Amino acid sequence: MPPIEPRAPIQVPLLDLKLQYEPLAAQIQSVIQQVCASQAFILGPAVKELEASVAAYSRCRFGLGVSSGTDALLLALMALEIGAGDAVITSPFTFFASAGTIARAGAVPVFCDIDPVTFNLSPVAVETFIARDCERREGGLFTRQGARIKAIMPVHLYGQLADMPALMEIAQRNGLRVIEDAAQAIGAEDSNGRRACSYGDVGCLSFFPTKNLGAFGDAGMCVANDPALVERMEVLRVHGGKPKYFHALIGGNFRLDELQAAILNVKLKYLDDWTRARQRNAAFYDRAFAQADLGRAVQTPPPAAGARHIYNQYILRARDRDLLRQHLTAQGVGSEIYYPVCLHQQKCFAYLGYRAGDFPESERAAEETLALPIFPELTEMQLQYVADTVAGFYRRA
Ligand SMILES: *Cc1c(COP(=O)(O)O)cnc(C)c1O
C-alpha cells in the first residue's frame, strides 16, 4: 500500500482578514450606520478626517482621498502633466499598476533594474541608464526613442523604502519629478527616519484590502506638500471641473467613498499595533530560518538596520521556489509569488521592445521569491509550523 499523505495538521492561510475584523466589528458597523443615517456618501467629513490623519501619519502637509492606489498614481501623473511624448522611469519588478498608469497617462514606462537585496529600483541602474542611454538637449533628458523623461516612480516594495536619498539626488540633478508608489509602504521609514511619501512630489497609497491599512473595497490616497499641486489633483479628482461644470482641465472620477473613509478612520488607529505584530512575526521567521541552518537554500529579507520595514509581505528568496510552494500548499500553508512575470516581459508591453535578460536582477527575483503568511494575527504555533514546513522541504530534498 502506498503511504497515505497525512492531512496537514495546521492550516495557515496567506492572509485572514476575518481575524482583524472580528474585534473591530462593533465599531465599524457603528460608523457605517452613521454614514447610512447621514446619506452623505461623497467627499464628506470622514474623507476630510482621513486625509488629515493619513497626511500627518505620512509626515506630509496634504492628503487627497482617491478611489484606489492605481488612481492615485494616475492622478499624480496627470497633475504633473505627464503624457504623450514623455517617459517615466520605474521598476520592472512591481505590481502592474506602477507601469500601467504611466502607459495609461499616454507616457512611456522606462524600466531600470532593481537592487537584489531590497528588490527596489536601483539608483545605480538609473544612473547608468541616464549616462548610457539618454541624451541631454533643450534643457531636458530624452530617451533614444525621443521621449522626454519627466519623472522617476520608485516603488517601496513589500513595505520597505527604496533608496530615496540617492534617487532624489538623481532626480534633482536631472530636473525630474518623483512619484512614490507607496501602495505597500504606509508608515514605512528609512534609516534616516523619513517616511514613505515624504520625499517625492506626490506619494501614492493604496487601501486595497490586502494592504496594511485595508478598506472594505477599493480606496487610495495621494499625499503631497505643494499646495498648488494638491489643488490641481483636487480639481482633476472631480473631472477637472472648477467651479463645478466648468472645465479648464480634463480629469476623471477619482473620488474616495465616504463609507470607505469612515471604515479606514477606525482602522488607522490600530495600524501601528498591526505593524509591530508584523515585525514581530518577521523577527520570528528570521530567527527560525537562521536556526534551521538551511545554508544558501533560503535567504530571508535583509535586516532593516535602523529602518522601519512594515512587512506588507515577508519575502523569501528560495531555491527550487516552485517545488517549495507546492510543498507548502500540500502542507496547508498559503504562499504567493509577487510577481511571477516582470513588467518588461508582459505581453501588453511588448511594444516597448524589451527582451528577456534586459533586467537580470528583476528576472531572477521573479523566479526565486515567495511570500509567506505574515499577517498580524498569526499565532506562534502557526509561525513555527510555517518555518518547520519550509525547513522540512529542504531537509527532505
Ligand atoms: C496594490 C498596489 C497598487 C495599486 O493599488 P490598488 O489600490 O489596488 O489600485 C499599485 N502599486 C503597488 C506596488 C501595489 O502593491
Tab-separated table of C-alpha atoms and ligand atoms in Angstrom:
chain	number	residue	atom	x	y	z
A	1	MET	CA	0.000	0.000	0.000
A	2	PRO	CA	1.325	3.461	-0.867
A	3	PRO	CA	1.745	5.688	2.163
A	4	ILE	CA	-1.206	7.967	2.761
A	5	GLU	CA	-0.242	11.643	2.860
A	6	PRO	CA	-1.403	12.757	6.280
A	7	ARG	CA	-3.743	15.739	6.295
A	8	ALA	CA	-1.900	18.915	7.175
A	9	PRO	CA	-2.166	19.301	10.962
A	10	ILE	CA	-2.440	23.105	10.833
A	11	GLN	CA	-3.823	25.415	8.174
A	12	VAL	CA	-2.071	28.742	7.749
A	13	PRO	CA	-3.663	30.973	5.130
A	14	LEU	CA	-1.570	33.675	3.478
A	15	LEU	CA	-3.976	36.237	4.918
A	16	ASP	CA	-7.111	36.041	7.062
A	17	LEU	CA	-8.886	39.403	7.246
A	18	LYS	CA	-11.747	37.975	9.342
A	19	LEU	CA	-9.431	37.848	12.350
A	20	GLN	CA	-8.761	41.568	12.024
A	21	TYR	CA	-12.425	42.429	11.523
A	22	GLU	CA	-13.927	40.471	14.421
A	23	PRO	CA	-12.605	42.612	17.298
A	24	LEU	CA	-13.464	45.819	15.381
A	25	ALA	CA	-16.873	44.708	14.108
A	26	ALA	CA	-18.997	46.776	16.536
A	27	GLN	CA	-17.006	49.982	15.956
A	28	ILE	CA	-17.005	49.572	12.208
A	29	GLN	CA	-20.696	48.764	11.996
A	30	SER	CA	-21.414	51.848	14.062
A	31	VAL	CA	-19.541	54.206	11.696
A	32	ILE	CA	-21.156	52.538	8.696
A	33	GLN	CA	-24.548	53.216	10.270
A	34	GLN	CA	-23.614	56.856	10.819
A	35	VAL	CA	-22.824	57.261	7.128
A	36	CYS	CA	-26.075	55.493	6.246
A	37	ALA	CA	-28.024	57.800	8.542
A	38	SER	CA	-26.366	60.874	7.037
A	39	GLN	CA	-26.824	59.678	3.434
A	40	ALA	CA	-23.750	61.813	2.625
A	41	PHE	CA	-21.704	59.416	0.527
A	42	ILE	CA	-19.373	61.650	-1.457
A	43	LEU	CA	-16.391	63.587	-0.078
A	44	GLY	CA	-17.924	64.153	3.342
A	45	PRO	CA	-16.412	64.656	6.806
A	46	ALA	CA	-14.955	61.132	7.073
A	47	VAL	CA	-12.923	61.676	3.882
A	48	LYS	CA	-11.642	65.011	5.234
A	49	GLU	CA	-10.701	63.399	8.551
A	50	LEU	CA	-8.852	60.538	6.851
A	51	GLU	CA	-6.993	62.931	4.539
A	52	ALA	CA	-5.719	64.922	7.510
A	53	SER	CA	-4.712	61.897	9.562
A	54	VAL	CA	-3.023	59.941	6.761
A	55	ALA	CA	-1.108	63.071	5.689
A	56	ALA	CA	0.076	63.552	9.275
A	57	TYR	CA	0.894	59.851	9.553
A	58	SER	CA	2.996	60.122	6.383
A	59	ARG	CA	4.517	63.412	7.635
A	60	CYS	CA	3.182	65.388	4.696
A	61	ARG	CA	1.039	68.522	4.585
A	62	PHE	CA	-1.870	67.343	2.472
A	63	GLY	CA	-3.805	64.170	1.750
A	64	LEU	CA	-6.315	63.656	-1.033
A	65	GLY	CA	-8.570	60.613	-0.812
A	66	VAL	CA	-8.990	58.797	-4.109
A	67	SER	CA	-10.720	55.718	-5.476
A	68	SER	CA	-7.694	53.347	-5.441
A	69	GLY	CA	-3.926	53.186	-5.324
A	70	THR	CA	-3.941	52.857	-9.097
A	71	ASP	CA	-5.994	56.039	-9.442
A	72	ALA	CA	-3.647	57.797	-7.005
A	73	LEU	CA	-0.760	57.062	-9.398
A	74	LEU	CA	-2.747	58.092	-12.471
A	75	LEU	CA	-3.920	61.303	-10.801
A	76	ALA	CA	-0.356	62.191	-9.759
A	77	LEU	CA	0.874	61.661	-13.339
A	78	MET	CA	-1.988	63.761	-14.743
A	79	ALA	CA	-1.437	66.566	-12.244
A	80	LEU	CA	2.274	66.668	-13.110
A	81	GLU	CA	1.251	66.958	-16.790
A	82	ILE	CA	2.969	63.756	-17.788
A	83	GLY	CA	1.541	62.393	-21.016
A	84	ALA	CA	2.186	61.878	-24.716
A	85	GLY	CA	5.843	62.281	-25.660
A	86	ASP	CA	7.005	61.799	-22.072
A	87	ALA	CA	8.677	58.909	-20.280
A	88	VAL	CA	8.799	57.834	-16.634
A	89	ILE	CA	11.472	55.622	-15.091
A	90	THR	CA	10.215	52.826	-12.848
A	91	SER	CA	10.939	49.291	-11.682
A	92	PRO	CA	10.083	46.242	-13.802
A	93	PHE	CA	9.609	44.212	-10.598
A	94	THR	CA	6.394	45.563	-9.110
A	95	PHE	CA	2.638	45.327	-9.301
A	96	PHE	CA	1.297	46.119	-12.762
A	97	ALA	CA	-0.236	49.466	-11.777
A	98	SER	CA	3.128	51.218	-11.479
A	99	ALA	CA	3.831	50.941	-15.198
A	100	GLY	CA	0.195	50.514	-16.246
A	101	THR	CA	-0.691	54.032	-15.105
A	102	ILE	CA	2.339	55.536	-16.874
A	103	ALA	CA	1.149	53.971	-20.124
A	104	ARG	CA	-2.486	54.980	-19.496
A	105	ALA	CA	-1.354	58.577	-18.957
A	106	GLY	CA	-0.010	58.343	-22.521
A	107	ALA	CA	3.656	58.237	-21.497
A	108	VAL	CA	6.305	55.549	-21.949
A	109	PRO	CA	7.308	53.368	-18.996
A	110	VAL	CA	11.097	53.073	-18.946
A	111	PHE	CA	12.487	50.308	-16.767
A	112	CYS	CA	15.692	50.144	-14.762
A	113	ASP	CA	16.777	47.085	-12.799
A	114	ILE	CA	16.352	46.528	-9.074
A	115	ASP	CA	18.734	46.191	-6.162
A	116	PRO	CA	18.951	42.433	-5.481
A	117	VAL	CA	18.921	42.938	-1.700
A	118	THR	CA	15.900	45.221	-1.270
A	119	PHE	CA	14.095	44.395	-4.561
A	120	ASN	CA	13.648	48.150	-5.070
A	121	LEU	CA	14.626	50.338	-8.025
A	122	SER	CA	18.419	50.607	-8.048
A	123	PRO	CA	19.810	54.172	-8.112
A	124	VAL	CA	22.952	52.762	-9.737
A	125	ALA	CA	20.879	51.236	-12.535
A	126	VAL	CA	19.012	54.529	-13.025
A	127	GLU	CA	22.265	56.471	-13.086
A	128	THR	CA	23.787	54.048	-15.595
A	129	PHE	CA	20.707	54.230	-17.804
A	130	ILE	CA	20.801	58.029	-17.819
A	131	ALA	CA	24.518	58.112	-18.575
A	132	ARG	CA	24.452	55.417	-21.277
A	133	ASP	CA	21.080	55.540	-22.926
A	134	CYS	CA	19.825	59.114	-22.667
A	135	GLU	CA	20.539	62.362	-24.452
A	136	ARG	CA	20.510	65.799	-22.914
A	137	ARG	CA	19.091	68.571	-25.080
A	138	GLU	CA	16.756	71.564	-24.849
A	139	GLY	CA	17.465	71.520	-21.128
A	140	GLY	CA	15.891	68.075	-20.790
A	141	LEU	CA	16.661	64.410	-20.728
A	142	PHE	CA	15.494	62.251	-23.647
A	143	THR	CA	15.411	58.536	-24.348
A	144	ARG	CA	16.995	57.209	-27.558
A	145	GLN	CA	13.465	56.983	-28.984
A	146	GLY	CA	12.963	60.691	-28.314
A	147	ALA	CA	10.641	60.617	-25.297
A	148	ARG	CA	11.290	63.296	-22.708
A	149	ILE	CA	11.950	61.786	-19.281
A	150	LYS	CA	9.796	63.684	-16.840
A	151	ALA	CA	9.814	61.645	-13.655
A	152	ILE	CA	11.018	58.695	-11.618
A	153	MET	CA	8.463	56.442	-9.947
A	154	PRO	CA	10.202	54.408	-7.234
A	155	VAL	CA	8.147	51.642	-5.635
A	156	HIS	CA	8.577	50.818	-1.937
A	157	LEU	CA	8.107	47.122	-2.466
A	158	TYR	CA	6.889	44.765	0.274
A	159	GLY	CA	6.885	47.590	2.869
A	160	GLN	CA	10.469	48.816	2.635
A	161	LEU	CA	11.581	52.179	1.271
A	162	ALA	CA	13.582	52.416	-1.916
A	163	ASP	CA	16.888	54.303	-1.575
A	164	MET	CA	15.194	57.687	-1.693
A	165	PRO	CA	18.149	59.985	-0.875
A	166	ALA	CA	20.052	58.579	-3.870
A	167	LEU	CA	17.022	58.618	-6.186
A	168	MET	CA	16.063	62.166	-5.132
A	169	GLU	CA	19.596	63.331	-5.836
A	170	ILE	CA	19.436	61.850	-9.355
A	171	ALA	CA	16.010	63.399	-9.897
A	172	GLN	CA	17.107	66.840	-8.728
A	173	ARG	CA	20.284	66.801	-10.798
A	174	ASN	CA	18.265	65.909	-13.901
A	175	GLY	CA	15.191	68.046	-13.299
A	176	LEU	CA	12.881	65.051	-12.844
A	177	ARG	CA	9.730	64.799	-10.739
A	178	VAL	CA	9.322	61.958	-8.260
A	179	ILE	CA	6.123	59.984	-7.681
A	180	GLU	CA	6.440	57.463	-4.857
A	181	ASP	CA	4.423	54.286	-5.308
A	182	ALA	CA	3.931	53.666	-1.602
A	183	ALA	CA	0.964	51.320	-2.035
A	184	GLN	CA	2.717	48.669	0.067
A	185	ALA	CA	4.508	51.003	2.436
A	186	ILE	CA	2.246	53.265	4.514
A	187	GLY	CA	4.282	54.429	7.521
A	188	ALA	CA	7.486	52.681	6.441
A	189	GLU	CA	10.661	54.599	7.325
A	190	ASP	CA	14.206	54.520	6.047
A	191	SER	CA	17.242	54.654	8.324
A	192	ASN	CA	17.087	58.476	8.209
A	193	GLY	CA	13.737	58.266	9.962
A	194	ARG	CA	11.877	59.588	6.918
A	195	ARG	CA	8.579	58.055	5.937
A	196	ALA	CA	7.276	56.717	2.675
A	197	CYS	CA	5.674	59.594	0.694
A	198	SER	CA	7.746	62.279	2.440
A	199	TYR	CA	10.408	62.549	-0.277
A	200	GLY	CA	8.729	62.861	-3.653
A	201	ASP	CA	6.396	65.380	-5.274
A	202	VAL	CA	3.487	63.008	-4.640
A	203	GLY	CA	3.200	59.838	-2.565
A	204	CYS	CA	0.566	57.313	-3.627
A	205	LEU	CA	-1.072	54.986	-1.136
A	206	SER	CA	-3.456	52.088	-1.624
A	207	PHE	CA	-6.077	50.891	0.835
A	208	PHE	CA	-6.831	47.723	-1.130
A	209	PRO	CA	-7.968	45.132	1.444
A	210	THR	CA	-4.664	43.213	1.430
A	211	LYS	CA	-2.515	46.274	2.156
A	212	ASN	CA	-1.502	47.011	5.755
A	213	LEU	CA	-4.319	49.553	6.051
A	214	GLY	CA	-7.135	47.992	4.064
A	215	ALA	CA	-10.600	49.287	3.212
A	216	PHE	CA	-13.724	47.206	2.522
A	217	GLY	CA	-13.185	47.579	-1.186
A	218	ASP	CA	-11.028	49.875	-3.290
A	219	ALA	CA	-9.582	53.096	-1.909
A	220	GLY	CA	-6.374	55.112	-2.046
A	221	MET	CA	-4.737	58.452	-1.343
A	222	CYS	CA	-2.301	60.968	-2.783
A	223	VAL	CA	-0.192	62.822	-0.238
A	224	ALA	CA	1.938	65.847	-1.060
A	225	ASN	CA	3.363	69.100	0.289
A	226	ASP	CA	2.903	71.566	-2.578
A	227	PRO	CA	-0.491	73.305	-2.204
A	228	ALA	CA	-0.709	74.218	-5.902
A	229	LEU	CA	-0.126	70.612	-6.960
A	230	VAL	CA	-2.659	69.353	-4.412
A	231	GLU	CA	-5.225	71.809	-5.701
A	232	ARG	CA	-4.645	70.578	-9.238
A	233	MET	CA	-5.157	66.986	-8.114
A	234	GLU	CA	-8.294	68.008	-6.215
A	235	VAL	CA	-9.777	69.512	-9.369
A	236	LEU	CA	-8.722	66.557	-11.531
A	237	ARG	CA	-10.351	64.205	-8.977
A	238	VAL	CA	-13.751	65.609	-9.979
A	239	HIS	CA	-13.368	65.572	-13.773
A	240	GLY	CA	-11.315	68.781	-13.740
A	241	GLY	CA	-14.409	70.877	-13.068
A	242	LYS	CA	-13.829	74.089	-11.135
A	243	PRO	CA	-16.224	75.619	-10.495
A	244	LYS	CA	-18.461	72.613	-11.000
A	245	TYR	CA	-19.406	72.092	-14.670
A	246	PHE	CA	-16.689	74.477	-15.896
A	247	HIS	CA	-13.676	72.525	-17.122
A	248	ALA	CA	-10.263	74.029	-17.703
A	249	LEU	CA	-8.796	70.528	-17.264
A	250	ILE	CA	-9.795	67.011	-18.328
A	251	GLY	CA	-9.919	64.964	-15.160
A	252	GLY	CA	-11.790	61.875	-14.085
A	253	ASN	CA	-13.867	60.455	-11.270
A	254	PHE	CA	-11.188	59.571	-8.748
A	255	ARG	CA	-13.178	60.107	-5.550
A	256	LEU	CA	-12.856	58.164	-2.310
A	257	ASP	CA	-16.146	56.862	-0.882
A	258	GLU	CA	-17.272	58.271	2.449
A	259	LEU	CA	-18.084	54.740	3.630
A	260	GLN	CA	-14.545	53.548	2.939
A	261	ALA	CA	-13.085	56.600	4.655
A	262	ALA	CA	-15.257	56.036	7.750
A	263	ILE	CA	-14.014	52.453	7.998
A	264	LEU	CA	-10.398	53.489	7.434
A	265	ASN	CA	-10.647	56.147	10.174
A	266	VAL	CA	-11.431	53.353	12.637
A	267	LYS	CA	-8.700	51.061	11.334
A	268	LEU	CA	-5.920	53.671	11.166
A	269	LYS	CA	-5.839	53.782	14.992
A	270	TYR	CA	-4.682	50.162	15.025
A	271	LEU	CA	-2.131	50.388	12.218
A	272	ASP	CA	0.908	50.816	14.485
A	273	ASP	CA	-0.137	47.784	16.572
A	274	TRP	CA	-0.532	45.718	13.414
A	275	THR	CA	2.837	46.895	12.142
A	276	ARG	CA	4.506	45.836	15.405
A	277	ALA	CA	2.858	42.422	15.127
A	278	ARG	CA	4.074	42.028	11.529
A	279	GLN	CA	7.585	42.993	12.614
A	280	ARG	CA	7.415	40.502	15.492
A	281	ASN	CA	6.320	37.778	13.073
A	282	ALA	CA	9.125	38.671	10.664
A	283	ALA	CA	11.671	38.502	13.512
A	284	PHE	CA	10.277	35.088	14.443
A	285	TYR	CA	10.822	33.793	10.904
A	286	ASP	CA	14.285	35.400	10.700
A	287	ARG	CA	15.317	33.571	13.886
A	288	ALA	CA	13.673	30.300	12.912
A	289	PHE	CA	15.334	30.214	9.480
A	290	ALA	CA	18.716	31.135	10.947
A	291	GLN	CA	18.363	28.322	13.480
A	292	ALA	CA	17.222	25.846	10.841
A	293	ASP	CA	20.605	26.400	9.226
A	294	LEU	CA	19.447	25.919	5.652
A	295	GLY	CA	22.649	27.229	4.176
A	296	ARG	CA	22.055	29.009	0.901
A	297	ALA	CA	18.696	27.373	0.240
A	298	VAL	CA	16.720	30.321	1.590
A	299	GLN	CA	17.567	33.968	2.048
A	300	THR	CA	15.413	35.957	4.453
A	301	PRO	CA	14.636	39.665	3.924
A	302	PRO	CA	17.576	41.990	4.595
A	303	PRO	CA	17.864	43.235	8.186
A	304	ALA	CA	16.250	46.651	8.313
A	305	ALA	CA	19.161	48.383	10.115
A	306	GLY	CA	17.598	51.409	11.782
A	307	ALA	CA	14.711	51.443	9.324
A	308	ARG	CA	11.016	50.667	9.795
A	309	HIS	CA	10.063	47.860	7.430
A	310	ILE	CA	6.295	47.399	7.677
A	311	TYR	CA	6.281	43.917	6.119
A	312	ASN	CA	3.323	44.140	3.813
A	313	GLN	CA	4.963	40.952	2.601
A	314	TYR	CA	7.630	38.698	4.091
A	315	ILE	CA	9.653	37.535	1.125
A	316	LEU	CA	12.000	34.586	0.928
A	317	ARG	CA	14.434	34.019	-1.868
A	318	ALA	CA	14.210	30.258	-2.117
A	319	ARG	CA	15.999	27.534	-4.021
A	320	ASP	CA	13.504	25.395	-6.014
A	321	ARG	CA	10.889	28.036	-5.278
A	322	ASP	CA	8.070	26.378	-7.240
A	323	LEU	CA	8.600	22.984	-5.584
A	324	LEU	CA	8.763	24.644	-2.170
A	325	ARG	CA	5.476	26.351	-2.935
A	326	GLN	CA	3.853	23.029	-3.905
A	327	HIS	CA	5.106	21.502	-0.674
A	328	LEU	CA	3.721	24.414	1.385
A	329	THR	CA	0.345	24.128	-0.336
A	330	ALA	CA	0.215	20.388	0.339
A	331	GLN	CA	1.015	21.064	3.997
A	332	GLY	CA	-1.729	23.687	4.387
A	333	VAL	CA	0.478	26.784	4.220
A	334	GLY	CA	-0.599	29.660	1.985
A	335	SER	CA	2.009	31.495	-0.074
A	336	GLU	CA	2.120	33.700	-3.150
A	337	ILE	CA	4.507	34.824	-5.861
A	338	TYR	CA	4.804	38.613	-6.082
A	339	TYR	CA	5.468	38.826	-9.032
A	340	PRO	CA	5.917	35.899	-11.429
A	341	VAL	CA	6.376	37.964	-14.632
A	342	CYS	CA	8.397	41.171	-14.773
A	343	LEU	CA	6.640	44.118	-16.354
A	344	HIS	CA	9.076	44.395	-19.279
A	345	GLN	CA	8.086	40.829	-20.205
A	346	GLN	CA	4.318	41.384	-20.098
A	347	LYS	CA	2.546	40.894	-23.417
A	348	CYS	CA	0.905	44.307	-23.259
A	349	PHE	CA	4.330	45.957	-23.078
A	350	ALA	CA	5.858	44.042	-25.996
A	351	TYR	CA	5.690	47.299	-27.991
A	352	LEU	CA	8.325	48.759	-25.675
A	353	GLY	CA	10.848	46.383	-27.237
A	354	TYR	CA	12.441	44.876	-24.142
A	355	ARG	CA	13.862	41.369	-24.145
A	356	ALA	CA	14.436	38.585	-21.636
A	357	GLY	CA	17.773	39.254	-19.962
A	358	ASP	CA	17.429	43.043	-20.027
A	359	PHE	CA	16.955	43.222	-16.246
A	360	PRO	CA	18.706	40.183	-14.761
A	361	GLU	CA	18.081	41.010	-11.097
A	362	SER	CA	14.376	41.586	-11.651
A	363	GLU	CA	14.079	38.385	-13.658
A	364	ARG	CA	15.947	36.394	-11.013
A	365	ALA	CA	13.693	37.859	-8.295
A	366	ALA	CA	10.622	36.790	-10.282
A	367	GLU	CA	11.977	33.224	-10.307
A	368	GLU	CA	13.219	32.993	-6.735
A	369	THR	CA	10.904	34.926	-4.431
A	370	LEU	CA	7.993	33.651	-2.365
A	371	ALA	CA	5.722	35.444	0.116
A	372	LEU	CA	4.911	33.652	3.382
A	373	PRO	CA	1.989	34.402	5.741
A	374	ILE	CA	2.935	37.470	7.827
A	375	PHE	CA	-0.420	38.986	8.895
A	376	PRO	CA	-0.586	40.370	12.462
A	377	GLU	CA	-2.931	37.780	13.979
A	378	LEU	CA	-0.746	34.726	13.251
A	379	THR	CA	-0.045	32.623	16.343
A	380	GLU	CA	3.386	31.460	17.375
A	381	MET	CA	2.301	27.900	16.688
A	382	GLN	CA	1.376	28.845	13.109
A	383	LEU	CA	4.644	30.718	12.568
A	384	GLN	CA	6.626	27.773	13.884
A	385	TYR	CA	4.661	25.431	11.631
A	386	VAL	CA	5.395	27.564	8.559
A	387	ALA	CA	9.110	27.720	9.412
A	388	ASP	CA	9.237	23.967	10.104
A	389	THR	CA	7.438	23.215	6.854
A	390	VAL	CA	9.930	25.273	4.841
A	391	ALA	CA	12.882	23.679	6.673
A	392	GLY	CA	11.334	20.220	6.223
A	393	PHE	CA	11.236	20.709	2.471
A	394	TYR	CA	14.978	21.313	2.199
A	395	ARG	CA	15.916	18.553	4.664
A	396	ARG	CA	13.844	16.078	2.664
A	397	ALA	CA	15.332	17.188	-0.639
B	1	LIG	C1	-1.612	47.494	-4.671
B	1	LIG	C2	-0.630	48.236	-5.465
B	1	LIG	C3	-1.001	49.247	-6.355
B	1	LIG	C4	-2.419	49.538	-6.742
B	1	LIG	O1	-3.294	49.778	-5.713
B	1	LIG	P1	-4.859	49.482	-5.912
B	1	LIG	O2	-5.451	50.157	-4.721
B	1	LIG	O3	-5.042	48.029	-5.918
B	1	LIG	O4	-5.274	50.119	-7.168
B	1	LIG	C5	-0.009	49.955	-7.005
B	1	LIG	N1	1.276	49.680	-6.811
B	1	LIG	C6	1.684	48.707	-5.966
B	1	LIG	C7	3.138	48.458	-5.785
B	1	LIG	C8	0.739	47.941	-5.280
B	1	LIG	O5	1.148	46.962	-4.484
